Amino acid sequence: QNTMRDAIVAGLTLNIFNKHSDRVRMANIAQTVNVLQSVALTDGADMLLTPTYYVFKMYKDHQNNTLLGSYLTSKEYEADHRLYPQLLESASMDENGVITATVVNTSETESAAFKTQIADYAVKSVKAEILTGASHAYNSFETKDSVKTRSFDAFTVSGDGFETEIPACSVVKFTVSHE
């Protein structure tokens, strides 16, 4: 079953692809229905959307935008004798100057606070949506909406950015508009 953990992997992968868009010209999900990493599952005429679907929907706003240089300093944790960052992000800007920033919190148990600062940019408004849940949470035909995006407003806007704390095991998309 496609779980929130799969959504985290999808978010990490899409952030990496976006951050290396100078080399990655195109990436596709090979299987979309009733297979591993599906975006939808069907049972006859019945259908449900998976956590991976919601990540792909969140990330579509990066498409055809200009990549922005971005980085987050976050805690690191060890797994398999290697260090991994708790947070991974990517950011892009559309032709109207609207910034889309996506952040993945890979920790199953720890939230992560961070502060953004956007160079040469006066922030007018920030909107956000989040996909979060226990790492093994999933949608089933009995409970189709267990894992889905919802509005996220746990941030404070400043003149040149915002501060927030995102929950463990989450993918968050911020949409930032300027004056």
mmCIF file with all atom_site columns, C-alpha atoms in Angstrom:
data_model
loop_
_atom_site.group_PDB
_atom_site.id
_atom_site.type_symbol
_atom_site.label_atom_id
_atom_site.label_alt_id
_atom_site.label_comp_id
_atom_site.label_asym_id
_atom_site.label_entity_id
_atom_site.label_seq_id
_atom_site.pdbx_PDB_ins_code
_atom_site.Cartn_x
_atom_site.Cartn_y
_atom_site.Cartn_z
_atom_site.occupancy
_atom_site.B_iso_or_equiv
_atom_site.pdbx_formal_charge
_atom_site.auth_seq_id
_atom_site.auth_comp_id
_atom_site.auth_asym_id
_atom_site.auth_atom_id
_atom_site.pdbx_PDB_model_num
ATOM 1   C CA . GLN A 1 1   ? 0.000   0.000  0.000   1.00 0.00 ? 1   GLN A CA 1
ATOM 2   C CA . ASN A 1 2   ? 1.264   3.487  -0.866  1.00 0.00 ? 2   ASN A CA 1
ATOM 3   C CA . THR A 1 3   ? 1.906   5.280  2.451   1.00 0.00 ? 3   THR A CA 1
ATOM 4   C CA . MET A 1 4   ? 2.956   8.655  3.783   1.00 0.00 ? 4   MET A CA 1
ATOM 5   C CA . ARG A 1 5   ? 6.513   7.304  3.745   1.00 0.00 ? 5   ARG A CA 1
ATOM 6   C CA . ASP A 1 6   ? 6.196   6.886  -0.039  1.00 0.00 ? 6   ASP A CA 1
ATOM 7   C CA . ALA A 1 7   ? 4.984   10.488 -0.252  1.00 0.00 ? 7   ALA A CA 1
ATOM 8   C CA . ILE A 1 8   ? 8.123   11.623 1.612   1.00 0.00 ? 8   ILE A CA 1
ATOM 9   C CA . VAL A 1 9   ? 10.305  9.736  -0.894  1.00 0.00 ? 9   VAL A CA 1
ATOM 10  C CA . ALA A 1 10  ? 8.389   11.300 -3.791  1.00 0.00 ? 10  ALA A CA 1
ATOM 11  C CA . GLY A 1 11  ? 8.858   14.788 -2.307  1.00 0.00 ? 11  GLY A CA 1
ATOM 12  C CA . LEU A 1 12  ? 12.571  14.227 -1.737  1.00 0.00 ? 12  LEU A CA 1
ATOM 13  C CA . THR A 1 13  ? 13.017  12.949 -5.282  1.00 0.00 ? 13  THR A CA 1
ATOM 14  C CA . LEU A 1 14  ? 11.091  15.821 -6.848  1.00 0.00 ? 14  LEU A CA 1
ATOM 15  C CA . ASN A 1 15  ? 13.069  18.372 -4.787  1.00 0.00 ? 15  ASN A CA 1
ATOM 16  C CA . ILE A 1 16  ? 16.325  16.790 -5.976  1.00 0.00 ? 16  ILE A CA 1
ATOM 17  C CA . PHE A 1 17  ? 15.133  16.792 -9.594  1.00 0.00 ? 17  PHE A CA 1
ATOM 18  C CA . ASN A 1 18  ? 14.070  20.445 -9.290  1.00 0.00 ? 18  ASN A CA 1
ATOM 19  C CA . LYS A 1 19  ? 17.359  21.509 -7.669  1.00 0.00 ? 19  LYS A CA 1
ATOM 20  C CA . HIS A 1 20  ? 19.241  19.844 -10.551 1.00 0.00 ? 20  HIS A CA 1
ATOM 21  C CA . SER A 1 21  ? 16.950  21.000 -13.341 1.00 0.00 ? 21  SER A CA 1
ATOM 22  C CA . ASP A 1 22  ? 19.984  22.288 -15.239 1.00 0.00 ? 22  ASP A CA 1
ATOM 23  C CA . ARG A 1 23  ? 20.804  18.608 -15.878 1.00 0.00 ? 23  ARG A CA 1
ATOM 24  C CA . VAL A 1 24  ? 17.480  16.817 -15.378 1.00 0.00 ? 24  VAL A CA 1
ATOM 25  C CA . ARG A 1 25  ? 15.398  17.898 -18.357 1.00 0.00 ? 25  ARG A CA 1
ATOM 26  C CA . MET A 1 26  ? 12.496  15.544 -17.846 1.00 0.00 ? 26  MET A CA 1
ATOM 27  C CA . ALA A 1 27  ? 11.376  13.015 -15.254 1.00 0.00 ? 27  ALA A CA 1
ATOM 28  C CA . ASN A 1 28  ? 8.276   10.861 -15.319 1.00 0.00 ? 28  ASN A CA 1
ATOM 29  C CA . ILE A 1 29  ? 6.432   8.544  -13.026 1.00 0.00 ? 29  ILE A CA 1
ATOM 30  C CA . ALA A 1 30  ? 6.412   5.269  -14.916 1.00 0.00 ? 30  ALA A CA 1
ATOM 31  C CA . GLN A 1 31  ? 3.422   3.643  -13.302 1.00 0.00 ? 31  GLN A CA 1
ATOM 32  C CA . THR A 1 32  ? 0.331   5.536  -12.327 1.00 0.00 ? 32  THR A CA 1
ATOM 33  C CA . VAL A 1 33  ? -2.532  3.166  -11.462 1.00 0.00 ? 33  VAL A CA 1
ATOM 34  C CA . ASN A 1 34  ? -2.613  -0.014 -9.342  1.00 0.00 ? 34  ASN A CA 1
ATOM 35  C CA . VAL A 1 35  ? 1.170   -0.526 -9.100  1.00 0.00 ? 35  VAL A CA 1
ATOM 36  C CA . LEU A 1 36  ? 4.003   0.497  -6.757  1.00 0.00 ? 36  LEU A CA 1
ATOM 37  C CA . GLN A 1 37  ? 4.153   4.287  -6.188  1.00 0.00 ? 37  GLN A CA 1
ATOM 38  C CA . SER A 1 38  ? 0.729   4.661  -7.842  1.00 0.00 ? 38  SER A CA 1
ATOM 39  C CA . VAL A 1 39  ? -1.024  7.986  -7.834  1.00 0.00 ? 39  VAL A CA 1
ATOM 40  C CA . ALA A 1 40  ? -4.392  6.222  -7.944  1.00 0.00 ? 40  ALA A CA 1
ATOM 41  C CA . LEU A 1 41  ? -5.803  2.835  -7.027  1.00 0.00 ? 41  LEU A CA 1
ATOM 42  C CA . THR A 1 42  ? -8.928  1.336  -8.536  1.00 0.00 ? 42  THR A CA 1
ATOM 43  C CA . ASP A 1 43  ? -11.278 -1.486 -7.629  1.00 0.00 ? 43  ASP A CA 1
ATOM 44  C CA . GLY A 1 44  ? -13.788 -1.859 -10.436 1.00 0.00 ? 44  GLY A CA 1
ATOM 45  C CA . ALA A 1 45  ? -15.493 1.531  -10.778 1.00 0.00 ? 45  ALA A CA 1
ATOM 46  C CA . ASP A 1 46  ? -14.188 2.704  -7.365  1.00 0.00 ? 46  ASP A CA 1
ATOM 47  C CA . MET A 1 47  ? -11.040 4.842  -7.163  1.00 0.00 ? 47  MET A CA 1
ATOM 48  C CA . LEU A 1 48  ? -8.870  6.491  -4.510  1.00 0.00 ? 48  LEU A CA 1
ATOM 49  C CA . LEU A 1 49  ? -5.960  8.928  -4.591  1.00 0.00 ? 49  LEU A CA 1
ATOM 50  C CA . THR A 1 50  ? -2.720  7.960  -2.854  1.00 0.00 ? 50  THR A CA 1
ATOM 51  C CA . PRO A 1 51  ? -0.337  10.099 -0.783  1.00 0.00 ? 51  PRO A CA 1
ATOM 52  C CA . THR A 1 52  ? 2.000   10.158 -3.808  1.00 0.00 ? 52  THR A CA 1
ATOM 53  C CA . TYR A 1 53  ? -0.783  11.744 -5.891  1.00 0.00 ? 53  TYR A CA 1
ATOM 54  C CA . TYR A 1 54  ? -0.995  14.651 -3.460  1.00 0.00 ? 54  TYR A CA 1
ATOM 55  C CA . VAL A 1 55  ? 2.773   15.227 -3.623  1.00 0.00 ? 55  VAL A CA 1
ATOM 56  C CA . PHE A 1 56  ? 2.699   15.337 -7.426  1.00 0.00 ? 56  PHE A CA 1
ATOM 57  C CA . LYS A 1 57  ? -0.208  17.787 -7.267  1.00 0.00 ? 57  LYS A CA 1
ATOM 58  C CA . MET A 1 58  ? 1.722   20.003 -4.824  1.00 0.00 ? 58  MET A CA 1
ATOM 59  C CA . TYR A 1 59  ? 4.855   20.011 -6.988  1.00 0.00 ? 59  TYR A CA 1
ATOM 60  C CA . LYS A 1 60  ? 3.175   20.830 -10.307 1.00 0.00 ? 60  LYS A CA 1
ATOM 61  C CA . ASP A 1 61  ? 3.626   24.549 -9.602  1.00 0.00 ? 61  ASP A CA 1
ATOM 62  C CA . HIS A 1 62  ? 7.400   24.173 -10.076 1.00 0.00 ? 62  HIS A CA 1
ATOM 63  C CA . GLN A 1 63  ? 6.826   23.181 -13.704 1.00 0.00 ? 63  GLN A CA 1
ATOM 64  C CA . ASN A 1 64  ? 8.026   25.747 -16.269 1.00 0.00 ? 64  ASN A CA 1
ATOM 65  C CA . ASN A 1 65  ? 9.307   28.053 -13.523 1.00 0.00 ? 65  ASN A CA 1
ATOM 66  C CA . THR A 1 66  ? 12.812  29.407 -12.948 1.00 0.00 ? 66  THR A CA 1
ATOM 67  C CA . LEU A 1 67  ? 14.826  27.539 -10.344 1.00 0.00 ? 67  LEU A CA 1
ATOM 68  C CA . LEU A 1 68  ? 15.944  29.707 -7.421  1.00 0.00 ? 68  LEU A CA 1
ATOM 69  C CA . GLY A 1 69  ? 19.083  29.065 -5.436  1.00 0.00 ? 69  GLY A CA 1
ATOM 70  C CA . SER A 1 70  ? 17.947  27.866 -2.021  1.00 0.00 ? 70  SER A CA 1
ATOM 71  C CA . TYR A 1 71  ? 19.220  25.999 0.991   1.00 0.00 ? 71  TYR A CA 1
ATOM 72  C CA . LEU A 1 72  ? 18.092  25.097 4.488   1.00 0.00 ? 72  LEU A CA 1
ATOM 73  C CA . THR A 1 73  ? 20.286  24.369 7.440   1.00 0.00 ? 73  THR A CA 1
ATOM 74  C CA . SER A 1 74  ? 18.730  21.550 9.421   1.00 0.00 ? 74  SER A CA 1
ATOM 75  C CA . LYS A 1 75  ? 19.508  18.797 11.840  1.00 0.00 ? 75  LYS A CA 1
ATOM 76  C CA . GLU A 1 76  ? 21.117  15.716 10.437  1.00 0.00 ? 76  GLU A CA 1
ATOM 77  C CA . TYR A 1 77  ? 20.531  12.161 11.464  1.00 0.00 ? 77  TYR A CA 1
ATOM 78  C CA . GLU A 1 78  ? 22.489  8.985  10.910  1.00 0.00 ? 78  GLU A CA 1
ATOM 79  C CA . ALA A 1 79  ? 21.230  5.941  9.071   1.00 0.00 ? 79  ALA A CA 1
ATOM 80  C CA . ASP A 1 80  ? 23.338  3.185  7.526   1.00 0.00 ? 80  ASP A CA 1
ATOM 81  C CA . HIS A 1 81  ? 26.515  4.965  8.722   1.00 0.00 ? 81  HIS A CA 1
ATOM 82  C CA . ARG A 1 82  ? 25.711  8.095  6.693   1.00 0.00 ? 82  ARG A CA 1
ATOM 83  C CA . LEU A 1 83  ? 24.404  11.535 7.663   1.00 0.00 ? 83  LEU A CA 1
ATOM 84  C CA . TYR A 1 84  ? 21.164  12.773 6.105   1.00 0.00 ? 84  TYR A CA 1
ATOM 85  C CA . PRO A 1 85  ? 19.495  16.188 6.465   1.00 0.00 ? 85  PRO A CA 1
ATOM 86  C CA . GLN A 1 86  ? 16.130  16.313 8.198   1.00 0.00 ? 86  GLN A CA 1
ATOM 87  C CA . LEU A 1 87  ? 14.855  18.909 5.709   1.00 0.00 ? 87  LEU A CA 1
ATOM 88  C CA . LEU A 1 88  ? 15.212  19.169 1.948   1.00 0.00 ? 88  LEU A CA 1
ATOM 89  C CA . GLU A 1 89  ? 13.766  22.017 -0.094  1.00 0.00 ? 89  GLU A CA 1
ATOM 90  C CA . SER A 1 90  ? 13.551  23.483 -3.560  1.00 0.00 ? 90  SER A CA 1
ATOM 91  C CA . ALA A 1 91  ? 12.204  26.807 -4.806  1.00 0.00 ? 91  ALA A CA 1
ATOM 92  C CA . SER A 1 92  ? 11.218  28.308 -8.115  1.00 0.00 ? 92  SER A CA 1
ATOM 93  C CA . MET A 1 93  ? 9.669   31.524 -9.412  1.00 0.00 ? 93  MET A CA 1
ATOM 94  C CA . ASP A 1 94  ? 7.034   31.982 -12.101 1.00 0.00 ? 94  ASP A CA 1
ATOM 95  C CA . GLU A 1 95  ? 6.860   34.772 -14.692 1.00 0.00 ? 95  GLU A CA 1
ATOM 96  C CA . ASN A 1 96  ? 4.815   36.939 -12.264 1.00 0.00 ? 96  ASN A CA 1
ATOM 97  C CA . GLY A 1 97  ? 7.392   36.708 -9.482  1.00 0.00 ? 97  GLY A CA 1
ATOM 98  C CA . VAL A 1 98  ? 5.403   34.216 -7.388  1.00 0.00 ? 98  VAL A CA 1
ATOM 99  C CA . ILE A 1 99  ? 7.691   31.799 -5.543  1.00 0.00 ? 99  ILE A CA 1
ATOM 100 C CA . THR A 1 100 ? 6.826   28.149 -4.981  1.00 0.00 ? 100 THR A CA 1
ATOM 101 C CA . ALA A 1 101 ? 8.908   26.527 -2.251  1.00 0.00 ? 101 ALA A CA 1
ATOM 102 C CA . THR A 1 102 ? 8.505   22.882 -1.265  1.00 0.00 ? 102 THR A CA 1
ATOM 103 C CA . VAL A 1 103 ? 9.985   21.471 1.936   1.00 0.00 ? 103 VAL A CA 1
ATOM 104 C CA . VAL A 1 104 ? 10.126  17.852 3.101   1.00 0.00 ? 104 VAL A CA 1
ATOM 105 C CA . ASN A 1 105 ? 10.619  16.897 6.746   1.00 0.00 ? 105 ASN A CA 1
ATOM 106 C CA . THR A 1 106 ? 12.028  13.363 6.650   1.00 0.00 ? 106 THR A CA 1
ATOM 107 C CA . SER A 1 107 ? 11.917  12.739 10.406  1.00 0.00 ? 107 SER A CA 1
ATOM 108 C CA . GLU A 1 108 ? 9.230   10.323 11.541  1.00 0.00 ? 108 GLU A CA 1
ATOM 109 C CA . THR A 1 109 ? 9.129   11.887 15.006  1.00 0.00 ? 109 THR A CA 1
ATOM 110 C CA . GLU A 1 110 ? 10.583  15.416 15.092  1.00 0.00 ? 110 GLU A CA 1
ATOM 111 C CA . SER A 1 111 ? 9.101   18.665 13.872  1.00 0.00 ? 111 SER A CA 1
ATOM 112 C CA . ALA A 1 112 ? 11.488  21.205 12.358  1.00 0.00 ? 112 ALA A CA 1
ATOM 113 C CA . ALA A 1 113 ? 11.560  24.969 12.791  1.00 0.00 ? 113 ALA A CA 1
ATOM 114 C CA . PHE A 1 114 ? 13.173  27.227 10.220  1.00 0.00 ? 114 PHE A CA 1
ATOM 115 C CA . LYS A 1 115 ? 13.275  30.833 9.110   1.00 0.00 ? 115 LYS A CA 1
ATOM 116 C CA . THR A 1 116 ? 13.383  31.912 5.479   1.00 0.00 ? 116 THR A CA 1
ATOM 117 C CA . GLN A 1 117 ? 14.919  35.018 4.056   1.00 0.00 ? 117 GLN A CA 1
ATOM 118 C CA . ILE A 1 118 ? 14.358  35.905 0.418   1.00 0.00 ? 118 ILE A CA 1
ATOM 119 C CA . ALA A 1 119 ? 17.009  38.212 -1.013  1.00 0.00 ? 119 ALA A CA 1
ATOM 120 C CA . ASP A 1 120 ? 15.765  41.338 -2.795  1.00 0.00 ? 120 ASP A CA 1
ATOM 121 C CA . TYR A 1 121 ? 12.133  40.364 -2.355  1.00 0.00 ? 121 TYR A CA 1
ATOM 122 C CA . ALA A 1 122 ? 9.430   42.121 -0.325  1.00 0.00 ? 122 ALA A CA 1
ATOM 123 C CA . VAL A 1 123 ? 6.977   39.466 0.849   1.00 0.00 ? 123 VAL A CA 1
ATOM 124 C CA . LYS A 1 124 ? 3.323   40.457 0.557   1.00 0.00 ? 124 LYS A CA 1
ATOM 125 C CA . SER A 1 125 ? 1.629   37.163 1.349   1.00 0.00 ? 125 SER A CA 1
ATOM 126 C CA . VAL A 1 126 ? 2.308   33.496 1.985   1.00 0.00 ? 126 VAL A CA 1
ATOM 127 C CA . LYS A 1 127 ? -0.101  30.602 1.489   1.00 0.00 ? 127 LYS A CA 1
ATOM 128 C CA . ALA A 1 128 ? 0.740   27.011 2.292   1.00 0.00 ? 128 ALA A CA 1
ATOM 129 C CA . GLU A 1 129 ? -0.591  23.491 2.107   1.00 0.00 ? 129 GLU A CA 1
ATOM 130 C CA . ILE A 1 130 ? 0.645   20.399 3.895   1.00 0.00 ? 130 ILE A CA 1
ATOM 131 C CA . LEU A 1 131 ? 0.572   16.646 3.506   1.00 0.00 ? 131 LEU A CA 1
ATOM 132 C CA . THR A 1 132 ? 1.366   14.918 6.775   1.00 0.00 ? 132 THR A CA 1
ATOM 133 C CA . GLY A 1 133 ? 0.583   11.836 8.808   1.00 0.00 ? 133 GLY A CA 1
ATOM 134 C CA . ALA A 1 134 ? 2.138   8.846  10.474  1.00 0.00 ? 134 ALA A CA 1
ATOM 135 C CA . SER A 1 135 ? 4.761   7.269  8.222   1.00 0.00 ? 135 SER A CA 1
ATOM 136 C CA . HIS A 1 136 ? 2.615   4.186  7.571   1.00 0.00 ? 136 HIS A CA 1
ATOM 137 C CA . ALA A 1 137 ? -0.666  6.100  7.086   1.00 0.00 ? 137 ALA A CA 1
ATOM 138 C CA . TYR A 1 138 ? -2.440  5.409  3.793   1.00 0.00 ? 138 TYR A CA 1
ATOM 139 C CA . ASN A 1 139 ? -5.744  5.804  2.008   1.00 0.00 ? 139 ASN A CA 1
ATOM 140 C CA . SER A 1 140 ? -7.951  2.759  1.606   1.00 0.00 ? 140 SER A CA 1
ATOM 141 C CA . PHE A 1 141 ? -11.255 2.168  -0.117  1.00 0.00 ? 141 PHE A CA 1
ATOM 142 C CA . GLU A 1 142 ? -12.895 2.374  3.327   1.00 0.00 ? 142 GLU A CA 1
ATOM 143 C CA . THR A 1 143 ? -11.063 5.589  4.337   1.00 0.00 ? 143 THR A CA 1
ATOM 144 C CA . LYS A 1 144 ? -10.140 7.453  1.148   1.00 0.00 ? 144 LYS A CA 1
ATOM 145 C CA . ASP A 1 145 ? -9.242  10.728 2.875   1.00 0.00 ? 145 ASP A CA 1
ATOM 146 C CA . SER A 1 146 ? -6.929  9.542  5.660   1.00 0.00 ? 146 SER A CA 1
ATOM 147 C CA . VAL A 1 147 ? -3.941  11.195 3.960   1.00 0.00 ? 147 VAL A CA 1
ATOM 148 C CA . LYS A 1 148 ? -4.632  14.326 1.915   1.00 0.00 ? 148 LYS A CA 1
ATOM 149 C CA . THR A 1 149 ? -3.436  17.888 1.629   1.00 0.00 ? 149 THR A CA 1
ATOM 150 C CA . ARG A 1 150 ? -4.902  20.570 3.822   1.00 0.00 ? 150 ARG A CA 1
ATOM 151 C CA . SER A 1 151 ? -4.295  24.238 4.400   1.00 0.00 ? 151 SER A CA 1
ATOM 152 C CA . PHE A 1 152 ? -1.288  25.108 6.576   1.00 0.00 ? 152 PHE A CA 1
ATOM 153 C CA . ASP A 1 153 ? -1.125  28.434 8.411   1.00 0.00 ? 153 ASP A CA 1
ATOM 154 C CA . ALA A 1 154 ? 1.467   27.811 11.139  1.00 0.00 ? 154 ALA A CA 1
ATOM 155 C CA . PHE A 1 155 ? 3.867   30.489 9.914   1.00 0.00 ? 155 PHE A CA 1
ATOM 156 C CA . THR A 1 156 ? 4.638   34.129 10.570  1.00 0.00 ? 156 THR A CA 1
ATOM 157 C CA . VAL A 1 157 ? 5.360   36.448 7.651   1.00 0.00 ? 157 VAL A CA 1
ATOM 158 C CA . SER A 1 158 ? 8.147   39.021 7.884   1.00 0.00 ? 158 SER A CA 1
ATOM 159 C CA . GLY A 1 159 ? 9.170   41.683 5.376   1.00 0.00 ? 159 GLY A CA 1
ATOM 160 C CA . ASP A 1 160 ? 11.584  39.429 3.523   1.00 0.00 ? 160 ASP A CA 1
ATOM 161 C CA . GLY A 1 161 ? 10.448  35.896 4.364   1.00 0.00 ? 161 GLY A CA 1
ATOM 162 C CA . PHE A 1 162 ? 8.639   33.833 6.965   1.00 0.00 ? 162 PHE A CA 1
ATOM 163 C CA . GLU A 1 163 ? 9.184   31.594 10.004  1.00 0.00 ? 163 GLU A CA 1
ATOM 164 C CA . THR A 1 164 ? 7.530   28.266 10.590  1.00 0.00 ? 164 THR A CA 1
ATOM 165 C CA . GLU A 1 165 ? 7.699   24.895 12.253  1.00 0.00 ? 165 GLU A CA 1
ATOM 166 C CA . ILE A 1 166 ? 6.588   21.950 10.166  1.00 0.00 ? 166 ILE A CA 1
ATOM 167 C CA . PRO A 1 167 ? 5.493   18.637 11.657  1.00 0.00 ? 167 PRO A CA 1
ATOM 168 C CA . ALA A 1 168 ? 7.380   15.376 11.410  1.00 0.00 ? 168 ALA A CA 1
ATOM 169 C CA . CYS A 1 169 ? 6.807   13.275 8.299   1.00 0.00 ? 169 CYS A CA 1
ATOM 170 C CA . SER A 1 170 ? 5.450   16.094 6.162   1.00 0.00 ? 170 SER A CA 1
ATOM 171 C CA . VAL A 1 171 ? 5.637   17.767 2.779   1.00 0.00 ? 171 VAL A CA 1
ATOM 172 C CA . VAL A 1 172 ? 4.752   21.467 2.688   1.00 0.00 ? 172 VAL A CA 1
ATOM 173 C CA . LYS A 1 173 ? 4.270   23.773 -0.298  1.00 0.00 ? 173 LYS A CA 1
ATOM 174 C CA . PHE A 1 174 ? 4.616   27.509 0.302   1.00 0.00 ? 174 PHE A CA 1
ATOM 175 C CA . THR A 1 175 ? 3.382   30.042 -2.262  1.00 0.00 ? 175 THR A CA 1
ATOM 176 C CA . VAL A 1 176 ? 5.009   33.422 -1.697  1.00 0.00 ? 176 VAL A CA 1
ATOM 177 C CA . SER A 1 177 ? 3.833   36.618 -3.416  1.00 0.00 ? 177 SER A CA 1
ATOM 178 C CA . HIS A 1 178 ? 5.667   39.931 -3.496  1.00 0.00 ? 178 HIS A CA 1
ATOM 179 C CA . GLU A 1 179 ? 4.591   43.552 -3.337  1.00 0.00 ? 179 GLU A CA 1
#
